[in-house]
Short mmCIF file of C-alpha atoms in Angstrom, two decimals:
data_model
loop_
_atom_site.label_atom_id
_atom_site.label_comp_id
_atom_site.label_asym_id
_atom_site.label_seq_id
_atom_site.Cartn_x
_atom_site.Cartn_y
_atom_site.Cartn_z
CA UNK P 1 -11.92 93.39 47.00
CA UNK P 2 -12.31 89.61 48.07
CA UNK P 3 -13.45 89.29 51.50
CA UNK P 4 -11.44 87.05 54.14
CA UNK P 5 -13.73 84.11 53.76
CA UNK P 6 -13.55 83.78 50.04
CA UNK P 7 -9.59 83.96 50.16
CA UNK P 8 -9.88 80.90 52.95
CA UNK P 9 -12.14 79.05 50.98
CA UNK P 10 -9.88 79.36 47.47
CA UNK P 11 -6.72 78.49 49.63
CA UNK P 12 -8.51 75.29 51.02
CA UNK P 13 -9.71 74.31 47.44
CA UNK P 14 -6.06 74.64 46.05
CA UNK P 15 -4.77 72.31 49.12
CA UNK P 16 -7.31 69.76 48.79
CA UNK P 17 -6.48 69.98 44.73
CA UNK P 18 -2.78 69.56 45.31
CA UNK P 19 -3.07 66.46 47.64
CA UNK P 20 -5.37 64.71 45.23
CA UNK P 21 -2.87 65.45 42.52
CA UNK P 22 -0.17 63.96 44.52
CA UNK P 23 -2.30 60.78 45.62
CA UNK P 24 -3.47 60.10 41.94
CA UNK P 25 -1.13 57.78 39.57
CA UNK P 26 0.54 59.34 36.58
CA UNK P 27 -1.40 60.13 33.11
CA UNK P 28 -1.98 56.67 31.32
CA UNK P 29 -1.35 54.50 34.32
CA UNK P 30 -4.88 55.12 35.94
CA UNK P 31 -6.16 51.98 34.39
CA UNK P 32 -3.43 49.67 34.69
CA UNK P 33 -3.86 46.80 36.79
CA UNK P 34 -1.30 46.17 39.82
CA UNK P 35 1.00 43.06 39.05
CA UNK P 36 0.86 40.31 41.28
CA UNK P 37 3.98 38.62 42.57
CA UNK P 38 4.76 35.11 41.42
CA UNK P 39 4.10 33.29 44.21
CA UNK P 40 0.64 34.88 44.72
CA UNK P 41 -0.29 34.16 40.98
CA UNK P 42 0.99 30.39 41.33
CA UNK P 43 -0.98 29.91 44.65
CA UNK P 44 -4.17 31.37 43.08
CA UNK P 45 -3.44 28.83 40.16
CA UNK P 46 -3.11 26.05 42.59
CA UNK P 47 -6.28 26.91 44.24
CA UNK P 48 -8.06 27.12 41.07
CA UNK P 49 -7.05 23.77 39.98
CA UNK P 50 -6.46 21.96 43.40
CA UNK P 51 -8.56 18.91 42.44
CA UNK P 52 -6.21 18.32 39.25
CA UNK P 53 -3.15 18.95 41.21
CA UNK P 54 -4.57 16.42 43.61
CA UNK P 55 -5.39 13.64 40.84
CA UNK P 56 -1.62 14.27 39.79
CA UNK P 57 -0.14 13.66 43.28
CA UNK P 58 0.38 10.01 43.06
CA UNK P 59 2.41 10.34 39.90
CA UNK P 60 4.35 13.44 40.98
CA UNK P 61 5.45 11.47 44.23
CA UNK P 62 6.58 8.44 41.73
CA UNK P 63 8.49 10.89 39.75
CA UNK P 64 10.32 12.61 42.87
CA UNK P 65 10.97 9.15 44.52
CA UNK P 66 12.30 6.97 41.76
CA UNK P 67 13.60 9.79 39.32
CA UNK P 68 14.66 12.63 41.20
CA UNK P 69 15.69 11.58 44.53
CA UNK P 70 18.28 8.76 42.94
CA UNK P 71 20.07 11.76 40.88
CA UNK P 72 21.87 12.59 44.10
CA UNK P 73 23.75 9.27 43.40
CA UNK P 74 25.28 10.91 40.36
CA UNK P 75 27.95 12.41 42.70
CA UNK P 76 29.33 8.85 42.76
CA UNK P 77 30.47 9.61 38.98
CA UNK P 78 33.08 12.08 40.36
CA UNK P 79 34.59 10.29 43.29
CA UNK P 80 36.64 6.85 43.97
CA UNK P 81 33.66 5.22 45.69
CA UNK P 82 34.46 2.97 48.44
CA UNK P 83 31.57 1.03 50.35
CA UNK P 84 33.42 1.73 53.78
CA UNK P 85 33.45 5.26 53.24
CA UNK P 86 29.83 5.98 51.56
CA UNK P 87 28.76 8.19 48.88
CA UNK P 88 29.78 11.46 50.70
CA UNK P 89 32.87 10.16 52.35
CA UNK P 90 34.63 8.84 49.09
CA UNK P 91 37.80 10.64 47.70
CA UNK P 92 36.51 13.23 44.95
CA UNK P 93 38.69 12.41 41.65
CA UNK P 94 36.81 14.83 39.34
CA UNK P 95 36.61 13.59 35.74
CA UNK P 96 39.02 10.49 35.99
CA UNK P 97 36.35 8.00 35.91
CA UNK P 98 35.14 9.41 32.61
CA UNK P 99 38.62 8.27 31.06
CA UNK P 100 37.94 4.89 31.28
CA UNK P 101 35.57 4.76 28.25
CA UNK P 102 37.67 6.79 26.03
CA UNK P 103 40.85 5.25 26.77
CA UNK P 104 40.00 1.48 26.28
CA UNK P 105 40.98 -0.13 23.14
CA UNK P 106 37.24 -1.11 22.41
CA UNK P 107 36.07 2.37 22.89
CA UNK P 108 35.54 3.05 18.99
CA UNK P 109 34.05 -0.70 18.63
CA UNK P 110 31.25 -0.35 21.40
CA UNK P 111 30.45 3.30 20.57
CA UNK P 112 29.98 2.39 16.87
CA UNK P 113 28.00 -0.61 17.51
CA UNK P 114 25.74 1.19 19.92
CA UNK P 115 25.07 3.93 17.54
CA UNK P 116 24.62 1.90 14.28
CA UNK P 117 22.56 -0.51 16.11
CA UNK P 118 19.89 1.92 17.70
CA UNK P 119 19.83 3.47 14.17
CA UNK P 120 18.77 0.61 12.70
CA UNK P 121 16.23 -0.36 15.11
CA UNK P 122 14.75 3.02 15.16
CA UNK P 123 14.40 2.95 11.18
CA UNK P 124 13.17 -0.43 10.62
CA UNK P 125 10.91 -0.32 13.64
CA UNK P 126 9.17 2.86 12.41
CA UNK P 127 8.61 1.69 8.74
CA UNK P 128 7.45 -1.77 9.99
CA UNK P 129 5.13 -0.41 12.52
CA UNK P 130 3.70 2.24 10.09
CA UNK P 131 3.31 -0.54 7.47
CA UNK P 132 1.33 -2.99 9.96
CA UNK P 133 -0.76 -0.25 11.32
CA UNK P 134 -2.16 0.60 8.01
CA UNK P 135 -2.77 -3.12 7.32
CA UNK P 136 -4.46 -3.32 10.49
CA UNK P 137 -6.67 -0.39 9.71
CA UNK P 138 -7.91 -2.08 6.53
CA UNK P 139 -9.08 -5.19 8.62
CA UNK P 140 -12.50 -5.83 9.64
CA UNK P 141 -13.21 -5.04 13.18
CA UNK P 142 -13.51 -8.72 14.52
CA UNK P 143 -10.25 -9.43 13.38
CA UNK P 144 -8.48 -6.41 14.78
CA UNK P 145 -8.30 -7.56 18.36
CA UNK P 146 -6.55 -10.69 17.61
CA UNK P 147 -3.79 -9.25 15.41
CA UNK P 148 -3.36 -6.61 18.20
CA UNK P 149 -2.98 -9.17 20.95
CA UNK P 150 -0.63 -11.13 18.79
CA UNK P 151 1.61 -8.12 17.85
CA UNK P 152 1.34 -7.14 21.42
CA UNK P 153 2.34 -10.05 23.56
CA UNK P 154 6.00 -10.22 23.02
CA UNK P 155 6.48 -6.76 24.48
CA UNK P 156 5.68 -8.51 27.84
CA UNK P 157 8.25 -11.25 27.79
CA UNK P 158 11.25 -10.77 29.43
CA UNK P 159 14.76 -10.67 27.45
CA UNK P 160 15.86 -13.60 29.61
CA UNK P 161 12.54 -15.59 28.23
CA UNK P 162 13.33 -14.42 24.62
CA UNK P 163 17.06 -15.36 25.25
CA UNK P 164 15.85 -18.76 25.72
CA UNK P 165 13.60 -18.98 22.71
CA UNK P 166 16.59 -17.51 20.36
CA UNK P 167 18.63 -20.44 21.75
CA UNK P 168 16.10 -22.83 20.77
CA UNK P 169 16.30 -21.70 17.43
CA UNK P 170 20.11 -21.26 17.22
CA UNK P 171 21.58 -24.23 19.44
CA UNK P 172 24.33 -26.08 17.17
CA UNK P 173 23.11 -29.34 17.94
CA UNK P 174 19.46 -29.33 18.67
CA UNK P 175 18.25 -26.10 17.32
CA UNK P 176 15.49 -25.49 14.86
CA UNK P 177 17.62 -24.01 12.30
CA UNK P 178 20.15 -26.37 12.24
CA UNK P 179 17.89 -29.40 12.09
CA UNK P 180 16.19 -27.64 9.14
CA UNK P 181 19.73 -27.04 7.49
CA UNK P 182 20.67 -30.71 7.92
CA UNK P 183 17.13 -31.67 6.58
CA UNK P 184 17.85 -29.98 3.60
CA UNK P 185 21.21 -31.31 3.16
CA UNK P 186 23.10 -28.34 4.26
CA UNK P 187 25.93 -27.99 7.01
CA UNK P 188 24.82 -26.72 10.28
CA UNK P 189 26.15 -23.25 11.50
CA UNK P 190 27.78 -22.35 14.79
CA UNK P 191 25.69 -19.39 15.54
CA UNK P 192 27.37 -18.37 18.82
CA UNK P 193 30.85 -18.70 17.26
CA UNK P 194 30.14 -16.76 13.92
CA UNK P 195 29.64 -13.21 14.32
CA UNK P 196 28.75 -12.52 10.73
CA UNK P 197 24.93 -12.90 10.79
CA UNK P 198 24.56 -11.47 14.17
CA UNK P 199 23.68 -7.83 13.11
CA UNK P 200 20.63 -9.49 11.03
CA UNK P 201 19.59 -11.49 14.11
CA UNK P 202 19.53 -9.20 16.60
CA UNK P 203 17.31 -6.77 14.27
CA UNK P 204 15.02 -9.59 13.73
CA UNK P 205 14.70 -10.31 17.33
CA UNK P 206 14.29 -6.55 18.44
CA UNK P 207 11.60 -6.12 15.74
CA UNK P 208 9.74 -9.08 16.96
CA UNK P 209 9.80 -8.11 20.48
CA UNK P 210 9.26 -4.05 19.92
CA UNK P 211 7.17 -3.83 16.69
CA UNK P 212 3.89 -4.49 18.32
CA UNK P 213 4.01 -1.75 21.00
CA UNK P 214 4.83 1.09 18.08
CA UNK P 215 2.27 -0.50 15.86
CA UNK P 216 -0.48 0.02 18.41
CA UNK P 217 0.42 3.74 18.90
CA UNK P 218 0.33 4.38 15.27
CA UNK P 219 -2.84 2.66 14.90
CA UNK P 220 -4.28 4.70 18.00
CA UNK P 221 -3.15 7.85 15.65
CA UNK P 222 -4.68 6.26 12.54
CA UNK P 223 -8.02 5.93 14.53
CA UNK P 224 -7.89 9.73 15.19
CA UNK P 225 -7.88 10.66 11.67
CA UNK P 226 -11.55 11.82 10.36
CA UNK P 227 -13.06 9.48 8.13
CA UNK P 228 -14.08 12.40 5.82
CA UNK P 229 -10.78 12.48 4.35
CA UNK P 230 -10.78 8.76 3.20
CA UNK P 231 -14.49 8.97 1.76
CA UNK P 232 -13.55 12.19 -0.30
CA UNK P 233 -10.46 10.19 -1.62
CA UNK P 234 -12.55 7.30 -2.29
CA UNK P 235 -15.12 9.25 -4.47
CA UNK P 236 -12.22 10.91 -6.23
CA UNK P 237 -11.18 7.26 -7.21
CA UNK P 238 -8.07 6.80 -4.87
CA UNK P 239 -6.68 3.29 -4.31
CA UNK P 240 -5.70 2.24 -0.92
CA UNK P 241 -2.09 2.63 -1.33
CA UNK P 242 -2.68 6.17 -2.46
CA UNK P 243 -5.09 6.87 0.60
CA UNK P 244 -2.06 5.48 2.99
CA UNK P 245 0.66 7.42 1.16
CA UNK P 246 -1.36 10.94 0.52
CA UNK P 247 -3.43 10.86 3.61
CA UNK P 248 -2.60 8.44 6.69
CA UNK P 249 1.25 9.16 6.52
CA UNK P 250 1.05 13.00 6.30
CA UNK P 251 -1.62 13.14 9.07
CA UNK P 252 0.68 10.89 11.49
CA UNK P 253 3.68 12.82 10.44
CA UNK P 254 3.71 14.91 13.98
CA UNK P 255 3.15 11.55 16.04
CA UNK P 256 6.23 9.89 13.85
CA UNK P 257 8.20 12.98 14.63
CA UNK P 258 7.66 12.67 18.30
CA UNK P 259 8.59 8.94 18.45
CA UNK P 260 11.48 9.63 16.50
CA UNK P 261 12.68 12.27 18.73
CA UNK P 262 12.16 10.29 21.61
CA UNK P 263 14.00 7.36 20.26
CA UNK P 264 16.95 9.36 19.31
CA UNK P 265 17.37 10.39 23.08
CA UNK P 266 18.30 6.67 23.49
CA UNK P 267 20.77 6.46 20.61
CA UNK P 268 23.72 6.46 22.91
CA UNK P 269 22.15 3.66 25.35
CA UNK P 270 22.20 -0.13 23.96
CA UNK P 271 19.60 -2.31 24.95
CA UNK P 272 21.38 -4.43 27.43
CA UNK P 273 18.89 -7.18 27.75
CA UNK P 274 18.96 -7.68 23.68
CA UNK P 275 22.72 -7.52 23.33
CA UNK P 276 23.50 -9.68 26.42
CA UNK P 277 21.02 -12.53 26.52
CA UNK P 278 20.46 -13.18 22.85
CA UNK P 279 24.03 -13.57 22.15
CA UNK P 280 24.34 -15.53 25.26
CA UNK P 281 27.28 -13.23 26.45
CA UNK P 282 29.48 -15.33 23.80
CA UNK P 283 32.94 -13.96 23.64
CA UNK P 284 33.17 -14.88 19.81
CA UNK P 285 30.47 -12.49 18.95
CA UNK P 286 31.89 -9.29 21.13
CA UNK P 287 32.85 -7.60 17.67
CA UNK P 288 29.32 -7.43 16.49
CA UNK P 289 27.12 -7.64 19.52
CA UNK P 290 28.88 -5.85 22.15
CA UNK P 291 27.44 -2.24 22.98
CA UNK P 292 28.45 0.37 25.51
CA UNK P 293 26.02 -1.09 28.23
CA UNK P 294 27.35 -4.70 27.99
CA UNK P 295 30.94 -3.54 28.09
CA UNK P 296 30.25 -1.54 31.24
CA UNK P 297 28.54 -4.37 33.03
CA UNK P 298 31.47 -6.98 32.29
CA UNK P 299 33.99 -4.41 33.30
CA UNK P 300 31.86 -3.75 36.62
CA UNK P 301 31.71 -7.48 37.23
CA UNK P 302 35.18 -8.29 36.77
CA UNK P 303 37.02 -4.91 38.28
CA UNK P 304 33.97 -4.10 40.59
CA UNK P 305 34.42 -0.09 39.76
CA UNK P 306 31.07 1.18 40.80
CA UNK P 307 32.18 5.00 39.93
CA UNK P 308 33.37 4.10 36.66
CA UNK P 309 29.84 2.54 35.52
CA UNK P 310 28.08 5.68 37.08
CA UNK P 311 30.32 8.01 35.12
CA UNK P 312 29.52 6.07 31.94
CA UNK P 313 25.89 5.98 32.78
CA UNK P 314 25.81 9.70 33.59
CA UNK P 315 27.79 10.10 29.97
CA UNK P 316 24.98 8.31 28.18
CA UNK P 317 22.05 10.51 29.78
CA UNK P 318 23.87 13.83 28.80
CA UNK P 319 24.63 12.94 25.25
CA UNK P 320 21.11 11.57 24.83
CA UNK P 321 19.66 14.77 26.29
CA UNK P 322 21.64 16.70 24.09
CA UNK P 323 20.45 14.46 21.02
CA UNK P 324 17.13 15.27 22.21
CA UNK P 325 17.47 19.09 21.89
CA UNK P 326 19.29 19.12 18.84
CA UNK P 327 16.61 16.90 17.22
CA UNK P 328 13.86 18.96 18.31
CA UNK P 329 15.60 21.96 17.34
CA UNK P 330 15.93 21.13 13.90
CA UNK P 331 12.37 19.98 13.43
CA UNK P 332 11.12 23.42 14.88
CA UNK P 333 13.41 25.05 12.23
CA UNK P 334 11.67 23.10 9.84
CA UNK P 335 8.11 22.73 10.94
CA UNK P 336 7.30 24.47 14.44
CA UNK P 337 3.95 22.73 14.68
CA UNK P 338 5.57 19.36 14.47
CA UNK P 339 8.12 19.79 17.22
CA UNK P 340 7.76 18.66 21.03
CA UNK P 341 8.05 22.07 22.28
#
């Protein structure tokens, strides 16, 4: 028969074992780390990278002040804005301001011009910039800086100044082109009254001003390509054209796609400076040169409807955002490695 001391000892051991079993985690979860809260993880991430966050603070403040805080003004697009009532005191009209663009007689014309011009600029600038970047890659180093500066300089000129340069070429009486035509025994052309040649003129002017910046981006991409590819191709007897088509362009494809996706985002937003200052706002040329931005500017200047112009700008931004998402989704479907995200 067990004595009283042994019975008490066994009861005590059973009680301690039961308490330990209740306090221990279930089987299979003993080694699982405790999940941290979202805020605690982010705080730890910020603490570990505080130097990088401090370095990025000026850029973040710039974006906050000049990009995100002004977005409060989007409310104007849905109101009948009055200066005396202010942004929040003006009457709410919903989508009435958006009907302006779609109910005008020129809606189809300006939409067509905006989309087609931007598509032409995007395609021709990409092809021309790639061609020039490949040519610059074949130049000696001492000539590269000169051509980089010559190509990049027009990028810094304002459209007002470029408009005066274009006027010096296209002026009916004293323009360089008309003087050249007269010297060749041909009749001068009234460039600011004939809308036919203006699609070509606008594309040429845009190409002259914008191609340098895009060329330098592609040239920087070419500089990042390993020379081993070209050396191996040279040993195999490949020509310069074959190396450009088989090595340079394929390896630049991710950069080209990113540039195209960003350009597609602005497909519905016309270049106001180009389409306003270069044609000199001539009414004879509206059928060929007018885009959404120039049309809204003239309507704002004549009617003074701030809400309508805000609505059109908001509409253009939303459409551009959707186009970027669609273009990136298509690229991701074809090749996920080439998409932006």
